[in-house]
């Protein structure tokens, strides 16, 4: 596909949190399409394009590790922030962390590496002079240089994702998965969240075949059987 | 994946029929197993005839009976929400134990009007127009009942705050088990679910089953996790603002359908019951495990085998052979499928370690693999642990808890680092590198209490051996005493043991010998301390020479052979791994002296280790 890109990403830790295990975080075994989209968007995104992830190649064996961190249990309310902006004063807008201390355990992935194959589509916010080729070039240029709007992350911001563009002529990094790990069912995995419709999450049946996870198009998940 | 596998397990359990009772081990949808103590026996007109004690007594303990009753649910807050045809005395009779008794003359029980009224109102509403005799009797009883009647016969104080069910005279089953009651309950359940569904307006995809249905806002409680609240905790919960996202509250954050929520929590509650044999308490973490095979009988056998491997005690395999030799065989490299041919190595195994964290339950580790993998990894683990002389009998190895206690300050259970348990078990089951924490904790213990016993030496050696096997280090640590090919730190440990032996021979068993005073310094900064110790050694050697010439010559030879391999200047300081090597060398050398001696009274504690076989 001419508007497709291949990006090699890797990191020391990753946490693609399962929605049901949000509190005591437990990661999915493999990067979710939504996290992959987040990484692509960190490198290049404009309202004119929408990224669609096609395939994810898993390069390293799946390893978990458990860590415990001290966090807090409350959030600053939006209303509080808005009123602080209006009144031009942050008086009263704070959290005393000692009062809301919570210790949370997290089971995260260690030493991950993936190749994301994705393409983008133009949305209805595209200008007449926007074309796919232009955005593709921009993305490639930025990915080559290592430019990004914000540092891409592996699920949560504290786990950085390093990235490198795979050019057409480059050789692809080899997968280090053993033969037994290449084929696995991963059950129902979060595909993405439909932000235009009440933040509805959508799931799909994820499977690793020969180390590759095929990601269906997001819109096919909406159809109620 | 965890919830999905639990969901599958529930449906498999539902199909199984217990050969003794003919019932499935788990209740069907809409029912839960609860502890019921007493039963109110009513006449056909609703008069109270008796209160019957239905508790069971086994092994001199009286326990409430576990019955399948219409499903219980969480009751957060103060608004009363009664259960259907059963509840505690505060709802059914309107009495409960007094909470604020100031003087001893105050009453022991008080009336809980709000709860009782809610119970009565709801039941009068549900049971009106019912024609079943039993339901009519219950209705009449509730109309006529006055909580003050609790002070009279046949009630007594021990009935307070216990769970009650109803039974009508002439019927052998409880009211809630009658056909009319069950049908009514199920229709009430579907009505309330469709009401919720209507309120939610949209159906969301359940992330466990993929079905589109109404989601469960609060999941049923999980009881039985060691150290957790008695009312149970939640595996999936969003009980503080910081855990919610995108403006969603509670269960909306993770859409799970009611049926799936019921299924996985019931399965987990079942697994956590100790007597079912699926749960082990390993150093404060409730570990549940289950298997997936073609038939349930194989699953049960696989569970038994696994349970005994993980915590060796006096278990016997179903085929009659003792499991005590199982671990020994595993360590020698025999494959699990050869030792237990009845078990298909492709049976899938699931292991979940849970620990409470206030009202939540956190997952310490999750393992999902097949039996063959488990066997291989366990065999690797015991192989890495091998140290000669073995500090335990081959047929009676210590349990996981017994090893972990060696890492805890003051050898107290509560001081075992919880994260270490999870990580160590994970590395045992998956065959990955042992947690470095294991090594550092033990080295710390050695420095503080100076007890270099066999278990600690085995643990240290296992970490170093596995690192070598996986290629993380080039220095090989021998299984038994071997001065020739060993790293410097190992030799220094052997040397320290020789010096200690000389002093012991010369001065007798001194309370403040060089071990106590100099072990941690010698292990950490050998350069500064060894020259002094070696000088002192010469003096001791002279003394030993006069009393036991042969032994003195032996000691001197040992020392020379160790020192010949040491570099000209001793290392200024040793890394943690090298300190581990030091400890192992010390253990090997020391044990070689012990086995030579005929009288072993003073060394009895560290020569052979006796496991007491009970897990914590």
PDB file of N, CA and C in Angstrom, chain A residues 18-24 26 29 64-68 72-75 102-105 107 184-188 193 195 198-203 221-225, chain B residues 1-4 202 204-210 212 235-238 240-246 248 253-256 357 360-364 366 368 418-419 423 426:
ATOM      1  N   UNK A  18      -4.634  -3.314  30.834  1.00  0.00           N
ATOM      2  CA  UNK A  18      -5.959  -3.871  30.562  1.00  0.00           C
ATOM      3  C   UNK A  18      -6.998  -2.994  31.232  1.00  0.00           C
ATOM      4  N   UNK A  19      -8.109  -2.703  30.583  1.00  0.00           N
ATOM      5  CA  UNK A  19      -9.102  -1.822  31.210  1.00  0.00           C
ATOM      6  C   UNK A  19      -9.622  -2.353  32.526  1.00  0.00           C
ATOM      7  N   UNK A  20      -9.749  -3.671  32.687  1.00  0.00           N
ATOM      8  CA  UNK A  20     -10.318  -4.175  33.925  1.00  0.00           C
ATOM      9  C   UNK A  20      -9.298  -4.175  35.053  1.00  0.00           C
ATOM     10  N   UNK A  21      -8.029  -4.126  34.724  1.00  0.00           N
ATOM     11  CA  UNK A  21      -7.001  -4.159  35.760  1.00  0.00           C
ATOM     12  C   UNK A  21      -6.316  -2.806  35.834  1.00  0.00           C
ATOM     13  N   UNK A  22      -7.124  -1.767  35.780  1.00  0.00           N
ATOM     14  CA  UNK A  22      -6.546  -0.419  35.737  1.00  0.00           C
ATOM     15  C   UNK A  22      -5.842  -0.058  37.023  1.00  0.00           C
ATOM     16  N   UNK A  23      -6.401  -0.507  38.132  1.00  0.00           N
ATOM     17  CA  UNK A  23      -5.887  -0.033  39.420  1.00  0.00           C
ATOM     18  C   UNK A  23      -4.576  -0.723  39.753  1.00  0.00           C
ATOM     19  N   UNK A  24      -4.616  -2.044  39.823  1.00  0.00           N
ATOM     20  CA  UNK A  24      -3.371  -2.782  40.021  1.00  0.00           C
ATOM     21  C   UNK A  24      -2.999  -3.220  38.614  1.00  0.00           C
ATOM     22  N   UNK A  26      -2.234  -4.393  35.014  1.00  0.00           N
ATOM     23  CA  UNK A  26      -1.748  -5.613  34.384  1.00  0.00           C
ATOM     24  C   UNK A  26      -1.734  -5.322  32.898  1.00  0.00           C
ATOM     25  N   UNK A  29      -0.415  -8.627  26.675  1.00  0.00           N
ATOM     26  CA  UNK A  29       0.851  -9.252  26.308  1.00  0.00           C
ATOM     27  C   UNK A  29       1.525  -8.510  25.161  1.00  0.00           C
ATOM     28  N   UNK A  64       7.086 -10.577  31.719  1.00  0.00           N
ATOM     29  CA  UNK A  64       6.437  -9.658  32.645  1.00  0.00           C
ATOM     30  C   UNK A  64       7.326  -9.384  33.842  1.00  0.00           C
ATOM     31  N   UNK A  65       7.093  -8.246  34.488  1.00  0.00           N
ATOM     32  CA  UNK A  65       7.755  -7.978  35.759  1.00  0.00           C
ATOM     33  C   UNK A  65       6.802  -7.158  36.606  1.00  0.00           C
ATOM     34  N   UNK A  66       6.881  -7.353  37.908  1.00  0.00           N
ATOM     35  CA  UNK A  66       5.928  -6.665  38.768  1.00  0.00           C
ATOM     36  C   UNK A  66       6.634  -5.581  39.567  1.00  0.00           C
ATOM     37  N   UNK A  67       6.069  -4.376  39.600  1.00  0.00           N
ATOM     38  CA  UNK A  67       6.676  -3.290  40.373  1.00  0.00           C
ATOM     39  C   UNK A  67       5.589  -2.642  41.221  1.00  0.00           C
ATOM     40  N   UNK A  68       6.009  -2.024  42.322  1.00  0.00           N
ATOM     41  CA  UNK A  68       5.033  -1.348  43.181  1.00  0.00           C
ATOM     42  C   UNK A  68       5.417   0.116  43.261  1.00  0.00           C
ATOM     43  N   UNK A  72      -1.141   8.553  44.039  1.00  0.00           N
ATOM     44  CA  UNK A  72      -2.200   9.186  44.822  1.00  0.00           C
ATOM     45  C   UNK A  72      -3.563   8.756  44.299  1.00  0.00           C
ATOM     46  N   UNK A  73      -4.568   8.968  45.120  1.00  0.00           N
ATOM     47  CA  UNK A  73      -5.881   8.422  44.793  1.00  0.00           C
ATOM     48  C   UNK A  73      -6.895   9.407  44.290  1.00  0.00           C
ATOM     49  N   UNK A  74      -6.541  10.677  44.190  1.00  0.00           N
ATOM     50  CA  UNK A  74      -7.566  11.620  43.735  1.00  0.00           C
ATOM     51  C   UNK A  74      -7.041  12.434  42.572  1.00  0.00           C
ATOM     52  N   UNK A  75      -7.976  13.097  41.897  1.00  0.00           N
ATOM     53  CA  UNK A  75      -7.593  13.937  40.768  1.00  0.00           C
ATOM     54  C   UNK A  75      -8.008  15.356  41.077  1.00  0.00           C
ATOM     55  N   UNK A 102      -1.634   6.163  47.872  1.00  0.00           N
ATOM     56  CA  UNK A 102      -2.083   4.802  47.576  1.00  0.00           C
ATOM     57  C   UNK A 102      -0.884   4.053  47.036  1.00  0.00           C
ATOM     58  N   UNK A 103      -0.737   2.813  47.430  1.00  0.00           N
ATOM     59  CA  UNK A 103       0.334   2.035  46.832  1.00  0.00           C
ATOM     60  C   UNK A 103      -0.283   1.119  45.791  1.00  0.00           C
ATOM     61  N   UNK A 104       0.225   1.187  44.603  1.00  0.00           N
ATOM     62  CA  UNK A 104      -0.348   0.375  43.541  1.00  0.00           C
ATOM     63  C   UNK A 104       0.716  -0.501  42.948  1.00  0.00           C
ATOM     64  N   UNK A 105       0.355  -1.761  42.716  1.00  0.00           N
ATOM     65  CA  UNK A 105       1.271  -2.680  42.060  1.00  0.00           C
ATOM     66  C   UNK A 105       0.998  -2.623  40.561  1.00  0.00           C
ATOM     67  N   UNK A 107       1.985  -4.842  36.859  1.00  0.00           N
ATOM     68  CA  UNK A 107       2.709  -5.918  36.193  1.00  0.00           C
ATOM     69  C   UNK A 107       2.928  -5.451  34.766  1.00  0.00           C
ATOM     70  N   UNK A 184      -0.151 -17.650  19.232  1.00  0.00           N
ATOM     71  CA  UNK A 184      -0.824 -17.537  20.532  1.00  0.00           C
ATOM     72  C   UNK A 184      -2.146 -16.847  20.350  1.00  0.00           C
ATOM     73  N   UNK A 185      -3.162 -17.284  21.103  1.00  0.00           N
ATOM     74  CA  UNK A 185      -4.374 -16.470  21.122  1.00  0.00           C
ATOM     75  C   UNK A 185      -4.242 -15.505  22.285  1.00  0.00           C
ATOM     76  N   UNK A 186      -4.667 -14.293  22.079  1.00  0.00           N
ATOM     77  CA  UNK A 186      -4.551 -13.300  23.128  1.00  0.00           C
ATOM     78  C   UNK A 186      -5.902 -12.883  23.667  1.00  0.00           C
ATOM     79  N   UNK A 187      -6.951 -13.542  23.258  1.00  0.00           N
ATOM     80  CA  UNK A 187      -8.285 -13.229  23.776  1.00  0.00           C
ATOM     81  C   UNK A 187      -8.798 -11.898  23.244  1.00  0.00           C
ATOM     82  N   UNK A 188      -9.728 -11.308  23.986  1.00  0.00           N
ATOM     83  CA  UNK A 188     -10.295 -10.033  23.565  1.00  0.00           C
ATOM     84  C   UNK A 188      -9.360  -8.925  23.977  1.00  0.00           C
ATOM     85  N   UNK A 193     -10.718   3.422  21.286  1.00  0.00           N
ATOM     86  CA  UNK A 193     -11.884   4.034  21.914  1.00  0.00           C
ATOM     87  C   UNK A 193     -12.518   4.992  20.906  1.00  0.00           C
ATOM     88  N   UNK A 195     -13.948   8.063  20.314  1.00  0.00           N
ATOM     89  CA  UNK A 195     -14.102   9.318  21.038  1.00  0.00           C
ATOM     90  C   UNK A 195     -15.295  10.121  20.566  1.00  0.00           C
ATOM     91  N   UNK A 198     -19.364   8.870  22.876  1.00  0.00           N
ATOM     92  CA  UNK A 198     -19.364   8.585  24.315  1.00  0.00           C
ATOM     93  C   UNK A 198     -18.154   7.775  24.777  1.00  0.00           C
ATOM     94  N   UNK A 199     -17.007   7.941  24.124  1.00  0.00           N
ATOM     95  CA  UNK A 199     -15.808   7.219  24.556  1.00  0.00           C
ATOM     96  C   UNK A 199     -16.055   5.725  24.718  1.00  0.00           C
ATOM     97  N   UNK A 200     -16.728   5.153  23.749  1.00  0.00           N
ATOM     98  CA  UNK A 200     -17.058   3.734  23.825  1.00  0.00           C
ATOM     99  C   UNK A 200     -15.837   2.909  23.460  1.00  0.00           C
ATOM    100  N   UNK A 201     -15.448   1.954  24.278  1.00  0.00           N
ATOM    101  CA  UNK A 201     -14.312   1.108  23.902  1.00  0.00           C
ATOM    102  C   UNK A 201     -14.771  -0.015  22.978  1.00  0.00           C
ATOM    103  N   UNK A 202     -13.902  -0.416  22.076  1.00  0.00           N
ATOM    104  CA  UNK A 202     -14.227  -1.525  21.187  1.00  0.00           C
ATOM    105  C   UNK A 202     -13.141  -2.567  21.266  1.00  0.00           C
ATOM    106  N   UNK A 203     -13.557  -3.830  21.222  1.00  0.00           N
ATOM    107  CA  UNK A 203     -12.624  -4.926  21.407  1.00  0.00           C
ATOM    108  C   UNK A 203     -12.602  -5.797  20.171  1.00  0.00           C
ATOM    109  N   UNK A 221     -15.676  -2.953  13.613  1.00  0.00           N
ATOM    110  CA  UNK A 221     -16.071  -3.416  14.936  1.00  0.00           C
ATOM    111  C   UNK A 221     -17.398  -2.837  15.388  1.00  0.00           C
ATOM    112  N   UNK A 222     -17.863  -1.787  14.680  1.00  0.00           N
ATOM    113  CA  UNK A 222     -19.077  -1.135  15.139  1.00  0.00           C
ATOM    114  C   UNK A 222     -20.315  -1.933  14.810  1.00  0.00           C
ATOM    115  N   UNK A 223     -20.198  -2.740  13.773  1.00  0.00           N
ATOM    116  CA  UNK A 223     -21.401  -3.395  13.263  1.00  0.00           C
ATOM    117  C   UNK A 223     -21.927  -4.360  14.301  1.00  0.00           C
ATOM    118  N   UNK A 224     -23.161  -4.192  14.715  1.00  0.00           N
ATOM    119  CA  UNK A 224     -23.731  -5.094  15.717  1.00  0.00           C
ATOM    120  C   UNK A 224     -24.276  -6.317  14.981  1.00  0.00           C
ATOM    121  N   UNK A 225     -23.824  -7.496  15.348  1.00  0.00           N
ATOM    122  CA  UNK A 225     -24.234  -8.678  14.582  1.00  0.00           C
ATOM    123  C   UNK A 225     -25.720  -8.964  14.754  1.00  0.00           C
TER     124      UNK A 225
ATOM    125  N   UNK B   1      -6.635 -11.702  30.029  1.00  0.00           N
ATOM    126  CA  UNK B   1      -6.746 -13.147  29.839  1.00  0.00           C
ATOM    127  C   UNK B   1      -7.192 -13.851  31.104  1.00  0.00           C
ATOM    128  N   UNK B   2      -6.817 -13.277  32.230  1.00  0.00           N
ATOM    129  CA  UNK B   2      -7.136 -13.931  33.500  1.00  0.00           C
ATOM    130  C   UNK B   2      -8.639 -14.132  33.612  1.00  0.00           C
ATOM    131  N   UNK B   3      -9.389 -13.051  33.404  1.00  0.00           N
ATOM    132  CA  UNK B   3     -10.834 -13.135  33.583  1.00  0.00           C
ATOM    133  C   UNK B   3     -11.448 -14.091  32.573  1.00  0.00           C
ATOM    134  N   UNK B   4     -10.908 -14.110  31.380  1.00  0.00           N
ATOM    135  CA  UNK B   4     -11.466 -15.014  30.372  1.00  0.00           C
ATOM    136  C   UNK B   4     -11.263 -16.462  30.766  1.00  0.00           C
ATOM    137  N   UNK B 202     -27.475   2.021  25.942  1.00  0.00           N
ATOM    138  CA  UNK B 202     -26.637   1.389  24.922  1.00  0.00           C
ATOM    139  C   UNK B 202     -26.087   0.086  25.471  1.00  0.00           C
ATOM    140  N   UNK B 204     -22.949  -2.358  25.586  1.00  0.00           N
ATOM    141  CA  UNK B 204     -21.519  -2.310  25.299  1.00  0.00           C
ATOM    142  C   UNK B 204     -20.969  -3.718  25.157  1.00  0.00           C
ATOM    143  N   UNK B 205     -19.837  -3.799  24.488  1.00  0.00           N
ATOM    144  CA  UNK B 205     -19.207  -5.107  24.307  1.00  0.00           C
ATOM    145  C   UNK B 205     -18.535  -5.514  25.593  1.00  0.00           C
ATOM    146  N   UNK B 206     -18.810  -6.728  26.017  1.00  0.00           N
ATOM    147  CA  UNK B 206     -18.161  -7.234  27.222  1.00  0.00           C
ATOM    148  C   UNK B 206     -16.729  -7.597  26.868  1.00  0.00           C
ATOM    149  N   UNK B 207     -15.780  -7.203  27.704  1.00  0.00           N
ATOM    150  CA  UNK B 207     -14.404  -7.474  27.309  1.00  0.00           C
ATOM    151  C   UNK B 207     -13.952  -8.873  27.681  1.00  0.00           C
ATOM    152  N   UNK B 208     -14.845  -9.640  28.318  1.00  0.00           N
ATOM    153  CA  UNK B 208     -14.472 -11.021  28.605  1.00  0.00           C
ATOM    154  C   UNK B 208     -15.004 -11.946  27.518  1.00  0.00           C
ATOM    155  N   UNK B 209     -16.270 -11.778  27.178  1.00  0.00           N
ATOM    156  CA  UNK B 209     -16.874 -12.721  26.250  1.00  0.00           C
ATOM    157  C   UNK B 209     -17.073 -12.142  24.858  1.00  0.00           C
ATOM    158  N   UNK B 210     -17.026 -10.819  24.751  1.00  0.00           N
ATOM    159  CA  UNK B 210     -17.281 -10.233  23.446  1.00  0.00           C
ATOM    160  C   UNK B 210     -18.751 -10.042  23.142  1.00  0.00           C
ATOM    161  N   UNK B 212     -22.486  -8.460  23.323  1.00  0.00           N
ATOM    162  CA  UNK B 212     -22.997  -7.115  23.557  1.00  0.00           C
ATOM    163  C   UNK B 212     -24.133  -7.244  24.557  1.00  0.00           C
ATOM    164  N   UNK B 235     -11.394  -7.599  42.457  1.00  0.00           N
ATOM    165  CA  UNK B 235     -10.276  -7.689  41.539  1.00  0.00           C
ATOM    166  C   UNK B 235     -10.369  -6.533  40.542  1.00  0.00           C
ATOM    167  N   UNK B 236     -11.589  -6.265  40.129  1.00  0.00           N
ATOM    168  CA  UNK B 236     -11.806  -5.180  39.188  1.00  0.00           C
ATOM    169  C   UNK B 236     -12.552  -4.096  39.941  1.00  0.00           C
ATOM    170  N   UNK B 237     -11.889  -3.008  40.257  1.00  0.00           N
ATOM    171  CA  UNK B 237     -12.593  -1.972  41.002  1.00  0.00           C
ATOM    172  C   UNK B 237     -12.010  -0.623  40.644  1.00  0.00           C
ATOM    173  N   UNK B 238     -12.828   0.376  40.765  1.00  0.00           N
ATOM    174  CA  UNK B 238     -12.388   1.736  40.473  1.00  0.00           C
ATOM    175  C   UNK B 238     -12.899   2.598  41.593  1.00  0.00           C
ATOM    176  N   UNK B 240     -11.561   4.946  43.479  1.00  0.00           N
ATOM    177  CA  UNK B 240     -11.094   6.301  43.781  1.00  0.00           C
ATOM    178  C   UNK B 240     -11.056   7.055  42.469  1.00  0.00           C
ATOM    179  N   UNK B 241     -11.135   8.351  42.585  1.00  0.00           N
ATOM    180  CA  UNK B 241     -11.199   9.183  41.370  1.00  0.00           C
ATOM    181  C   UNK B 241     -10.054   8.958  40.433  1.00  0.00           C
ATOM    182  N   UNK B 242      -8.879   8.765  41.020  1.00  0.00           N
ATOM    183  CA  UNK B 242      -7.686   8.707  40.178  1.00  0.00           C
ATOM    184  C   UNK B 242      -7.684   7.494  39.269  1.00  0.00           C
ATOM    185  N   UNK B 243      -8.546   6.525  39.573  1.00  0.00           N
ATOM    186  CA  UNK B 243      -8.517   5.319  38.763  1.00  0.00           C
ATOM    187  C   UNK B 243      -9.507   5.389  37.615  1.00  0.00           C
ATOM    188  N   UNK B 244     -10.362   6.421  37.612  1.00  0.00           N
ATOM    189  CA  UNK B 244     -11.361   6.500  36.558  1.00  0.00           C
ATOM    190  C   UNK B 244     -10.804   7.302  35.403  1.00  0.00           C
ATOM    191  N   UNK B 245     -11.288   7.024  34.209  1.00  0.00           N
ATOM    192  CA  UNK B 245     -10.775   7.810  33.087  1.00  0.00           C
ATOM    193  C   UNK B 245     -11.913   8.119  32.134  1.00  0.00           C
ATOM    194  N   UNK B 246     -11.690   9.146  31.334  1.00  0.00           N
ATOM    195  CA  UNK B 246     -12.649   9.550  30.313  1.00  0.00           C
ATOM    196  C   UNK B 246     -14.021   9.814  30.907  1.00  0.00           C
ATOM    197  N   UNK B 248     -15.726   8.252  33.022  1.00  0.00           N
ATOM    198  CA  UNK B 248     -16.587   7.115  33.339  1.00  0.00           C
ATOM    199  C   UNK B 248     -16.460   6.778  34.811  1.00  0.00           C
ATOM    200  N   UNK B 253     -15.676   1.773  33.387  1.00  0.00           N
ATOM    201  CA  UNK B 253     -14.287   1.851  32.980  1.00  0.00           C
ATOM    202  C   UNK B 253     -13.808   0.555  32.357  1.00  0.00           C
ATOM    203  N   UNK B 254     -14.475  -0.514  32.673  1.00  0.00           N
ATOM    204  CA  UNK B 254     -14.082  -1.807  32.107  1.00  0.00           C
ATOM    205  C   UNK B 254     -15.366  -2.578  31.871  1.00  0.00           C
ATOM    206  N   UNK B 255     -15.928  -2.475  30.678  1.00  0.00           N
ATOM    207  CA  UNK B 255     -17.239  -3.084  30.474  1.00  0.00           C
ATOM    208  C   UNK B 255     -17.199  -4.598  30.564  1.00  0.00           C
ATOM    209  N   UNK B 256     -17.891  -5.130  31.554  1.00  0.00           N
ATOM    210  CA  UNK B 256     -18.003  -6.579  31.718  1.00  0.00           C
ATOM    211  C   UNK B 256     -19.477  -6.869  31.910  1.00  0.00           C
ATOM    212  N   UNK B 357      -4.958  -5.591  49.030  1.00  0.00           N
ATOM    213  CA  UNK B 357      -4.403  -4.247  49.159  1.00  0.00           C
ATOM    214  C   UNK B 357      -5.576  -3.366  49.526  1.00  0.00           C
ATOM    215  N   UNK B 360      -8.967  -3.792  47.730  1.00  0.00           N
ATOM    216  CA  UNK B 360      -8.751  -4.313  46.387  1.00  0.00           C
ATOM    217  C   UNK B 360      -7.925  -5.586  46.491  1.00  0.00           C
ATOM    218  N   UNK B 361      -7.914  -6.299  45.377  1.00  0.00           N
ATOM    219  CA  UNK B 361      -7.077  -7.487  45.320  1.00  0.00           C
ATOM    220  C   UNK B 361      -6.101  -7.264  44.179  1.00  0.00           C
ATOM    221  N   UNK B 362      -4.847  -7.408  44.451  1.00  0.00           N
ATOM    222  CA  UNK B 362      -3.897  -7.182  43.374  1.00  0.00           C
ATOM    223  C   UNK B 362      -3.301  -8.498  42.921  1.00  0.00           C
ATOM    224  N   UNK B 363      -2.957  -8.535  41.641  1.00  0.00           N
ATOM    225  CA  UNK B 363      -2.421  -9.758  41.057  1.00  0.00           C
ATOM    226  C   UNK B 363      -0.915  -9.743  41.233  1.00  0.00           C
ATOM    227  N   UNK B 364      -0.375 -10.695  41.989  1.00  0.00           N
ATOM    228  CA  UNK B 364       1.070 -10.726  42.191  1.00  0.00           C
ATOM    229  C   UNK B 364       1.759 -11.366  41.003  1.00  0.00           C
ATOM    230  N   UNK B 366       0.868 -14.050  37.338  1.00  0.00           N
ATOM    231  CA  UNK B 366      -0.085 -14.796  36.531  1.00  0.00           C
ATOM    232  C   UNK B 366       0.737 -15.640  35.601  1.00  0.00           C
ATOM    233  N   UNK B 368       0.580 -18.771  32.685  1.00  0.00           N
ATOM    234  CA  UNK B 368      -0.309 -19.501  31.780  1.00  0.00           C
ATOM    235  C   UNK B 368       0.581 -20.292  30.841  1.00  0.00           C
ATOM    236  N   UNK B 418       7.048  -8.904  50.031  1.00  0.00           N
ATOM    237  CA  UNK B 418       6.006  -9.514  49.197  1.00  0.00           C
ATOM    238  C   UNK B 418       6.368  -9.533  47.720  1.00  0.00           C
ATOM    239  N   UNK B 419       7.064  -8.506  47.273  1.00  0.00           N
ATOM    240  CA  UNK B 419       7.389  -8.490  45.854  1.00  0.00           C
ATOM    241  C   UNK B 419       8.344  -9.626  45.520  1.00  0.00           C
ATOM    242  N   UNK B 423       8.059 -12.380  42.445  1.00  0.00           N
ATOM    243  CA  UNK B 423       9.079 -12.446  41.403  1.00  0.00           C
ATOM    244  C   UNK B 423       9.797 -13.782  41.407  1.00  0.00           C
ATOM    245  N   UNK B 426       7.545 -16.385  39.948  1.00  0.00           N
ATOM    246  CA  UNK B 426       7.434 -16.177  38.508  1.00  0.00           C
ATOM    247  C   UNK B 426       8.660 -16.738  37.814  1.00  0.00           C
TER     248      UNK B 426
END
